[in-house]
Structures are given as C-alpha cells and as structure tokens.
mmCIF file of N, CA and C in Angstrom:
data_model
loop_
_atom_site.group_PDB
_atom_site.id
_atom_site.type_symbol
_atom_site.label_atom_id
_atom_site.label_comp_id
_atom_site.label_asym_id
_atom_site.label_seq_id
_atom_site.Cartn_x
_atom_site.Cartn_y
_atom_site.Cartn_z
ATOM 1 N N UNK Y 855 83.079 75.686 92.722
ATOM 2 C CA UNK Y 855 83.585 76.688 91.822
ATOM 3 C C UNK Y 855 84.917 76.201 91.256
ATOM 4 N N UNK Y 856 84.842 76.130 90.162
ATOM 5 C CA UNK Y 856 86.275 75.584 89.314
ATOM 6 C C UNK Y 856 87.446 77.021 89.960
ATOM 7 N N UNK Y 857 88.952 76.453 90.240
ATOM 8 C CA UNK Y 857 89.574 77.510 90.200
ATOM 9 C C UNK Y 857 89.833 78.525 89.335
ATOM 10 N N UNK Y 858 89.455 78.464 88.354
ATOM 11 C CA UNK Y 858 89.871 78.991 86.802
ATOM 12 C C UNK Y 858 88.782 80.559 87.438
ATOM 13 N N UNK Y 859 87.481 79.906 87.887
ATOM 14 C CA UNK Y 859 86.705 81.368 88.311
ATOM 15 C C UNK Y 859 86.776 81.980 89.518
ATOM 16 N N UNK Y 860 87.970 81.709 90.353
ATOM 17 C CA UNK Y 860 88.260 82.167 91.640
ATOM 18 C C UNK Y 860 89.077 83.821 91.215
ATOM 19 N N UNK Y 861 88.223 84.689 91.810
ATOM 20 C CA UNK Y 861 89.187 86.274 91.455
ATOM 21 C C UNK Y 861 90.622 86.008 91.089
ATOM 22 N N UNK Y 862 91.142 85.708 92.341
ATOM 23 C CA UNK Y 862 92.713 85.645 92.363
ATOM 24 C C UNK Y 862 93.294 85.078 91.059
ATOM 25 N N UNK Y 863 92.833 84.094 90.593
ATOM 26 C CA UNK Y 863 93.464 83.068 89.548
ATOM 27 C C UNK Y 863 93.059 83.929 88.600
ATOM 28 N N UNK Y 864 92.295 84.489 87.954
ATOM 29 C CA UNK Y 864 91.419 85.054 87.130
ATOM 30 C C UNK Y 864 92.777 86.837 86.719
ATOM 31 N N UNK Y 865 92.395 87.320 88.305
ATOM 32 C CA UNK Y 865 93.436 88.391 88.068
ATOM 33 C C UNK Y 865 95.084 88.284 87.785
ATOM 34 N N UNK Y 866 95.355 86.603 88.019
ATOM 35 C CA UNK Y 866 97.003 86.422 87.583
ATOM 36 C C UNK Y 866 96.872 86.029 86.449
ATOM 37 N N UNK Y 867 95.605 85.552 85.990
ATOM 38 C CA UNK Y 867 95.981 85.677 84.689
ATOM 39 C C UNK Y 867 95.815 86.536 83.685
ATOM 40 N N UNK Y 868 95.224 87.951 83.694
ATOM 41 C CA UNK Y 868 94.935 88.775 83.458
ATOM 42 C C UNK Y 868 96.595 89.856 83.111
ATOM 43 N N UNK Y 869 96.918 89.438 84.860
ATOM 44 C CA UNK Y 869 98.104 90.286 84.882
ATOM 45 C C UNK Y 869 99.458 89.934 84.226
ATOM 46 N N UNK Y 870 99.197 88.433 84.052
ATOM 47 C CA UNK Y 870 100.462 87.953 83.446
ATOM 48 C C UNK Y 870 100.170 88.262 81.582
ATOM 49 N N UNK Y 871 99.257 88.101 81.233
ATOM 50 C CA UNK Y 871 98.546 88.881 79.675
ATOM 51 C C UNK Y 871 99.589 90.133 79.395
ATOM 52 N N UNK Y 872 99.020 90.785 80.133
ATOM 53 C CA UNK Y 872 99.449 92.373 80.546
ATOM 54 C C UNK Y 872 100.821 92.431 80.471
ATOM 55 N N UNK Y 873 101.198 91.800 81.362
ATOM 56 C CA UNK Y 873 103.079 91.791 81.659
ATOM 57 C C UNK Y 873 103.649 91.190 80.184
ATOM 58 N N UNK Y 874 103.476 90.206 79.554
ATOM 59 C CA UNK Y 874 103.828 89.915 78.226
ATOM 60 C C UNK Y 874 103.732 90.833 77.447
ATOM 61 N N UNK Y 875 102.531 91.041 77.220
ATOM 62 C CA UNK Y 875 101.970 92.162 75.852
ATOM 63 C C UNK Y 875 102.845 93.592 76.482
ATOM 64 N N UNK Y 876 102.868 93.882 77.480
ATOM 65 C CA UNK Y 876 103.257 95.156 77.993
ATOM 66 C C UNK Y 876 105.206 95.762 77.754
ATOM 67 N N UNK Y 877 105.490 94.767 78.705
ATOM 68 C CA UNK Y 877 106.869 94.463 78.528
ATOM 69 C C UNK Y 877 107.480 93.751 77.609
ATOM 70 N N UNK Y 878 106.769 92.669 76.782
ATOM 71 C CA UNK Y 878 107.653 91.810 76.152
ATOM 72 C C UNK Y 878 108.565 91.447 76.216
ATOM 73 N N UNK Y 879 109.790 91.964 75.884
ATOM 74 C CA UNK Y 879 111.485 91.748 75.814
ATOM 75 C C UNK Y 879 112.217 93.117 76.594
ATOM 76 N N UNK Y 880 111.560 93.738 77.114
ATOM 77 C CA UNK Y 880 112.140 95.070 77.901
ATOM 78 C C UNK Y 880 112.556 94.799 78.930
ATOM 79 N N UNK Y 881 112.088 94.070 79.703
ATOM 80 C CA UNK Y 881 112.405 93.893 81.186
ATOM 81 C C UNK Y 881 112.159 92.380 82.030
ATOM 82 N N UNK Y 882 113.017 91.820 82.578
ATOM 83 C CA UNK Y 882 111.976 90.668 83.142
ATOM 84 C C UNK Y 882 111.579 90.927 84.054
ATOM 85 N N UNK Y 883 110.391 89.704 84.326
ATOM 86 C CA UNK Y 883 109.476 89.983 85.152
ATOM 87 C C UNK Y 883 108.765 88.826 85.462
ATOM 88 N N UNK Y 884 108.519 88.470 87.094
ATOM 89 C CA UNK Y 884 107.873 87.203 87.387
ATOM 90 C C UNK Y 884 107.077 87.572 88.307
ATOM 91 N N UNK Y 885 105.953 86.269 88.650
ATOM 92 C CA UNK Y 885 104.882 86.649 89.544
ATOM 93 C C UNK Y 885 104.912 85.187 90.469
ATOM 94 N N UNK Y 886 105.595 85.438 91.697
ATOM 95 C CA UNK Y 886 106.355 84.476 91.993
ATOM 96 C C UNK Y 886 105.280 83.549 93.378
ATOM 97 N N UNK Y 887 104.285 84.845 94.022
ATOM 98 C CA UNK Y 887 103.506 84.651 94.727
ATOM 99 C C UNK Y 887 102.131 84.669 94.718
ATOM 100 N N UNK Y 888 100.669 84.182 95.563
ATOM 101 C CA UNK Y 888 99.414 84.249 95.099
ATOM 102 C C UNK Y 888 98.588 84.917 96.140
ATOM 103 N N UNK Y 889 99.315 84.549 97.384
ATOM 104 C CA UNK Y 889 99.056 85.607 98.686
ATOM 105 C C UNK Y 889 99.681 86.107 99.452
ATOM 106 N N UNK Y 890 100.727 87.413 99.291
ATOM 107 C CA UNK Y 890 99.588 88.559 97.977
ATOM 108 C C UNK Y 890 100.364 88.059 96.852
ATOM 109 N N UNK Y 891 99.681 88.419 95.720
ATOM 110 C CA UNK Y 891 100.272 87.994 94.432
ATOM 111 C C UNK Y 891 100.766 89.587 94.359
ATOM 112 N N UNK Y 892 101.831 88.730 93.765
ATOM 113 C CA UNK Y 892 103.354 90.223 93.579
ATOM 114 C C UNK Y 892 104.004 89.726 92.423
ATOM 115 N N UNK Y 893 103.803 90.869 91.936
ATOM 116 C CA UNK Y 893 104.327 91.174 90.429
ATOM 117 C C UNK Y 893 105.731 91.397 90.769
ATOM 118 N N UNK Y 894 107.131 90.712 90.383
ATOM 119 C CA UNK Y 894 108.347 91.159 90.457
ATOM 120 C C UNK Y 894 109.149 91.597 89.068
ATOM 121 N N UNK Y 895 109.471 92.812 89.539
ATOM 122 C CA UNK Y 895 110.391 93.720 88.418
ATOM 123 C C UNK Y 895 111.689 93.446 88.946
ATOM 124 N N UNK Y 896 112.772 94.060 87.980
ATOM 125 C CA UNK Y 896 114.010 94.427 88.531
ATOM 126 C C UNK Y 896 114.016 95.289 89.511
ATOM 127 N N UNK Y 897 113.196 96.424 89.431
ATOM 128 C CA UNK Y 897 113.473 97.423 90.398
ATOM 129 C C UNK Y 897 112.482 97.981 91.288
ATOM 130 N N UNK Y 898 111.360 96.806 91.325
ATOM 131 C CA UNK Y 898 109.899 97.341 92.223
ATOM 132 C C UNK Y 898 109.424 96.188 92.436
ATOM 133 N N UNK Y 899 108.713 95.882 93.032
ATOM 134 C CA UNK Y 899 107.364 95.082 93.447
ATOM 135 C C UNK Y 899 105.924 95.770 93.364
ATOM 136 N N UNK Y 900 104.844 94.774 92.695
ATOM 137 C CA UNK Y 900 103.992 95.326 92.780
ATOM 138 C C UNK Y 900 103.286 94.360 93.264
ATOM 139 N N UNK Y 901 102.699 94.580 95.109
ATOM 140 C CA UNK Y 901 101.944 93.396 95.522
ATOM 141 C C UNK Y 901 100.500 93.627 95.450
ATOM 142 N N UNK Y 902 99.641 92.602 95.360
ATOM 143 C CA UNK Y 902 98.392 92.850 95.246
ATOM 144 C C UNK Y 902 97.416 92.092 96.035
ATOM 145 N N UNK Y 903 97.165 92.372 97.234
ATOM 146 C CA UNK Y 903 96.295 91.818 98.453
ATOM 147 C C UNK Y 903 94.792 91.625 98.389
ATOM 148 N N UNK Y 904 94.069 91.085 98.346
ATOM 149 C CA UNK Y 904 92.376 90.776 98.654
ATOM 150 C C UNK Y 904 92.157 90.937 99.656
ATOM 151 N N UNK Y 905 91.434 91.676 100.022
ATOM 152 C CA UNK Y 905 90.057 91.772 101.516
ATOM 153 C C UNK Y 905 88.430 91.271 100.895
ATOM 154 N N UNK Y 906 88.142 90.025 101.046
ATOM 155 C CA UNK Y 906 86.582 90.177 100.709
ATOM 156 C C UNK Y 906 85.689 90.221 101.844
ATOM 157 N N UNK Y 907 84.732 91.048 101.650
ATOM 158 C CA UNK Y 907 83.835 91.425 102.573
ATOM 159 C C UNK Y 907 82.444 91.063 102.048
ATOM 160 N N UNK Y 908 81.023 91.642 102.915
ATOM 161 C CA UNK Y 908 79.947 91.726 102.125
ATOM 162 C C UNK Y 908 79.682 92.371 100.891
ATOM 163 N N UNK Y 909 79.914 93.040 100.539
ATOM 164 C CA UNK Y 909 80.437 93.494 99.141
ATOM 165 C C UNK Y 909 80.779 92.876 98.137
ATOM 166 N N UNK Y 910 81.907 92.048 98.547
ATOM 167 C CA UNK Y 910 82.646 91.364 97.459
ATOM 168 C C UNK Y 910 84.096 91.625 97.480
ATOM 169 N N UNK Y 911 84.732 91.933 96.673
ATOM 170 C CA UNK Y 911 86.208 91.261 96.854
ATOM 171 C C UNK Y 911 86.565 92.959 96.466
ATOM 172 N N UNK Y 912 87.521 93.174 96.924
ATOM 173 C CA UNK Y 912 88.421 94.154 96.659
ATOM 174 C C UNK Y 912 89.874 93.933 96.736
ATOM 175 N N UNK Y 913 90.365 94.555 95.860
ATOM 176 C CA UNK Y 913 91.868 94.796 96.246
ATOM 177 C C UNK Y 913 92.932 96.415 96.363
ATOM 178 N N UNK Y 914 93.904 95.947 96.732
ATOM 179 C CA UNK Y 914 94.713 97.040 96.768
ATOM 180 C C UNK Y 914 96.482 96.662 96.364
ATOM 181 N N UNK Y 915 97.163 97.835 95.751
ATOM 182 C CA UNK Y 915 97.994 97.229 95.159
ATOM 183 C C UNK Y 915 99.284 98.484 95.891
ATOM 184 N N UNK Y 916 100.339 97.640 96.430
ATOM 185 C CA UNK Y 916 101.612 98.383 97.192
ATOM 186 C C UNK Y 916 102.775 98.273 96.586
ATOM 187 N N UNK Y 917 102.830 99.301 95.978
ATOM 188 C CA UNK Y 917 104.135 99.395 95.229
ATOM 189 C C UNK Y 917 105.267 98.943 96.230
ATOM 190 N N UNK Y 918 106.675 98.543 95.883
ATOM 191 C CA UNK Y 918 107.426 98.266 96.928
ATOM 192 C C UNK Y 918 108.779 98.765 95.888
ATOM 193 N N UNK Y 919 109.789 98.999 96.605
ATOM 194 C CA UNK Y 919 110.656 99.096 96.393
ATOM 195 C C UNK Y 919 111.869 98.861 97.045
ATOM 196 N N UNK Y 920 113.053 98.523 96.943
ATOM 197 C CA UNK Y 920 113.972 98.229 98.236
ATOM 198 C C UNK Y 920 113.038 97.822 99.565
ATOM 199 N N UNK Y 921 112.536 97.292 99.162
ATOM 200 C CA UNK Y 921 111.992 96.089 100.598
ATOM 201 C C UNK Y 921 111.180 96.967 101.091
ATOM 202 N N UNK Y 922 110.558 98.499 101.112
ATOM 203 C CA UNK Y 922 109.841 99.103 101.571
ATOM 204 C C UNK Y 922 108.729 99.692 100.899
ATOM 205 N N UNK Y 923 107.545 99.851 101.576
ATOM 206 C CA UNK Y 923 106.479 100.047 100.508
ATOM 207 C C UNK Y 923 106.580 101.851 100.329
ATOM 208 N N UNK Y 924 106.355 102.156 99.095
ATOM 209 C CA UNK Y 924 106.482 103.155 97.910
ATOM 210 C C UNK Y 924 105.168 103.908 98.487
ATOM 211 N N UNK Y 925 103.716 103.391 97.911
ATOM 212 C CA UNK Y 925 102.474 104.098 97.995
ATOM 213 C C UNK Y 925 101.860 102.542 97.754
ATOM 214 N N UNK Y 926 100.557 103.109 97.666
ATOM 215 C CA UNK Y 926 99.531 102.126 98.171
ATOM 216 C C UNK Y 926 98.476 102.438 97.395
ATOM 217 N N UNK Y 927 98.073 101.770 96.802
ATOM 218 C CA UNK Y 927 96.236 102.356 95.798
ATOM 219 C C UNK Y 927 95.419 101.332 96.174
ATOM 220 N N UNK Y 928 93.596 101.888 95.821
ATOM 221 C CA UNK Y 928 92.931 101.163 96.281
ATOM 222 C C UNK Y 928 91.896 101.704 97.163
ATOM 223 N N UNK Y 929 91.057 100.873 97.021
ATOM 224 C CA UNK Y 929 90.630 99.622 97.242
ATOM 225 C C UNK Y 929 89.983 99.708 95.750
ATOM 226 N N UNK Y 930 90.055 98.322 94.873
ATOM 227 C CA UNK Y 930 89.550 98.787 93.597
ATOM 228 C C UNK Y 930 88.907 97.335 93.740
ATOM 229 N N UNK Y 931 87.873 97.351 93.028
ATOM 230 C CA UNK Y 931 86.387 96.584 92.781
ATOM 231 C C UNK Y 931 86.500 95.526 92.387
ATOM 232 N N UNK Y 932 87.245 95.700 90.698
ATOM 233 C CA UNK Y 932 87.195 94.323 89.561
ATOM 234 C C UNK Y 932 88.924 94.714 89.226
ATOM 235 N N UNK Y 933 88.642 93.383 88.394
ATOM 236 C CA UNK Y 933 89.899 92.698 88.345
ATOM 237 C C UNK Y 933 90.547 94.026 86.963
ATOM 238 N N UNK Y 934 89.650 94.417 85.972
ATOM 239 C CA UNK Y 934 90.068 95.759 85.090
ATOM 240 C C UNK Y 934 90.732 96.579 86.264
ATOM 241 N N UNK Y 935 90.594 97.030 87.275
ATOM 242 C CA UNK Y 935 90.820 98.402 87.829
ATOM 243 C C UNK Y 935 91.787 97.703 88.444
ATOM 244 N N UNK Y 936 92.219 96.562 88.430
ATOM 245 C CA UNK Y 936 93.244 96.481 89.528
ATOM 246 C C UNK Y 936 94.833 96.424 88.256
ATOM 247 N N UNK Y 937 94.127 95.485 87.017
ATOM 248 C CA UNK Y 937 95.169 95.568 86.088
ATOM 249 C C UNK Y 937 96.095 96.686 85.360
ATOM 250 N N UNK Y 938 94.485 97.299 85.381
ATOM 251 C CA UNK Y 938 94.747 98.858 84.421
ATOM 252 C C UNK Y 938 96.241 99.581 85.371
ATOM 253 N N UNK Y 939 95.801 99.913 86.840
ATOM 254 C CA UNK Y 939 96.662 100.479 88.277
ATOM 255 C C UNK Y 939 98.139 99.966 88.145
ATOM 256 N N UNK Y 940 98.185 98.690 87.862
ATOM 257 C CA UNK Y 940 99.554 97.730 87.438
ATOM 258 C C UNK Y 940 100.278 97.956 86.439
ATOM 259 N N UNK Y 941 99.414 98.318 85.259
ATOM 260 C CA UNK Y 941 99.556 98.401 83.949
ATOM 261 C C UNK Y 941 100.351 100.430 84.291
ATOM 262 N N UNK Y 942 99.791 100.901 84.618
ATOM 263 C CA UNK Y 942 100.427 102.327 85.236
ATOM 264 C C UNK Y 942 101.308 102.009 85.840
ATOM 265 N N UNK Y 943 102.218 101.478 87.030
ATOM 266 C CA UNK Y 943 102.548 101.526 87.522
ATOM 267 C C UNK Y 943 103.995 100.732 86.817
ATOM 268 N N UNK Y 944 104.189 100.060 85.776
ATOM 269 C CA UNK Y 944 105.178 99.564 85.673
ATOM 270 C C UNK Y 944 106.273 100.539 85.219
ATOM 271 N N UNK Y 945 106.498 101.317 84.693
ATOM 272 C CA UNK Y 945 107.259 102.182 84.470
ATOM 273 C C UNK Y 945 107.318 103.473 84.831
ATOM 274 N N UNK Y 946 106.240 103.281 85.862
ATOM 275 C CA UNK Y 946 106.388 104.984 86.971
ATOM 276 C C UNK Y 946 107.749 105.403 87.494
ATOM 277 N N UNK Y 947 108.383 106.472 87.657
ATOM 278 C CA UNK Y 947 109.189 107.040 88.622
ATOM 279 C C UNK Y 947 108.600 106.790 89.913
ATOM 280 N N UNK Y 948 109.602 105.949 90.025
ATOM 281 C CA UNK Y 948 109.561 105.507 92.150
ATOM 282 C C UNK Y 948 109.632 106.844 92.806
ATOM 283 N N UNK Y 949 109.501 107.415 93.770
ATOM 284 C CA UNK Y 949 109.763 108.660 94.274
ATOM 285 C C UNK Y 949 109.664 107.917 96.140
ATOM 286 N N UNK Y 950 110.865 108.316 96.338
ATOM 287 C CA UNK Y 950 110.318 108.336 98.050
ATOM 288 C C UNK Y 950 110.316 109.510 98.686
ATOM 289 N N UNK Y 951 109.385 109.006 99.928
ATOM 290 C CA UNK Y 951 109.843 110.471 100.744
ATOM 291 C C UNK Y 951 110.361 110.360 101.577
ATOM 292 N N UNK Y 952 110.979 111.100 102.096
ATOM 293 C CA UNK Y 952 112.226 110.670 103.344
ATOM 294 C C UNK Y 952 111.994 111.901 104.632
ATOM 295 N N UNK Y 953 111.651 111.149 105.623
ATOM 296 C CA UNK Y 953 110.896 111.746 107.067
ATOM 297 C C UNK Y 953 112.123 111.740 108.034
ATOM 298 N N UNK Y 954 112.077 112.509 108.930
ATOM 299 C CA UNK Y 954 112.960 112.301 109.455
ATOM 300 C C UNK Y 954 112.135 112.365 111.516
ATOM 301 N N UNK Y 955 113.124 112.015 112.733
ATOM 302 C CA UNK Y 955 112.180 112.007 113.336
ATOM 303 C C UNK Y 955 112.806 113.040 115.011
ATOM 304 N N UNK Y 956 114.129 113.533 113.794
ATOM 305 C CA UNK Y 956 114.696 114.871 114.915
ATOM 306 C C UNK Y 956 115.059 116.152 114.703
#
C-alpha cells in the first residue's frame, strides 16, 4: 500500500486543506505530530487518535487545552466525519468544568 493511501496520511492531509482554507491568515497553526496527529492552535489542541479494529479504522478527536483534555468526540468512521468535528471545533468556546473533591 503506497503511504499516500494509509488513513492517517490521507486524514493529515485533508486536515491540513481545511486548516489553510479555514484559517488562512487568522491564526497559526501546525500539525506537529502523526501519533496522535494533533492539530496545534494558539489556544487548544486538537488530537486525533486511531483504534483499528475488525471494522476498520476509527477515530476520536480530544480537544485539549492547557495541557488538559477539554471533551472528547467520537468514535467517527471516515476521514469526512473526523475533519468536518475539527473543522467545528476550531473556534469553539473552550468551556471547562471544574470538580472539586471536598
């Protein structure tokens, strides 16, 4: 299998499409890793992990923020549902919740 048709490669390049056309000149933004491949903002992370099973490949995508993960989506099918989720997520309001344990 050429790498060019390996999911992973396929979905960074998909996502890096996205991040250009999306952001353009608004914000930078790099994709610095491949496992998990993580989308880096100024003010979030968006990592994106593979589990393949009998099925086939899925992913899930963990917002991060200050070094801690935000929320979590997923498990999504194809490489559309994982972009589209990304493509939402870049300019969401972060929201945390804050637990306490006394």
């Amino acid at each position: 299998m050429d790498t060019r048709d390996e999911p992973t490669a396929a979905l960074r390049r998909r996502l890096e499409a996205s991040l250009e056309r999306t952001l353009a000149e608004s914000a930078p933004w790099e994709i610095p890793t491949d496992d998990p491949l993580v989308v880096r903002l100024p003010d979030r992370e968006l990592a994106v992990e593979r589990a393949d099973g009998p099925d086939g490949h899925r992913w899930t995508v963990a917002l991060r923020a200050d070094g801690a993960v935000v929320s979590k989506f997923g498990p999504f099918e194809t490489v559309d549902a994982v972009v589209e989720r990304v493509e939402s997520l870049l300019d969401s309001e972060v929201r945390y919740t804050v637990c306490c344990d006394g």
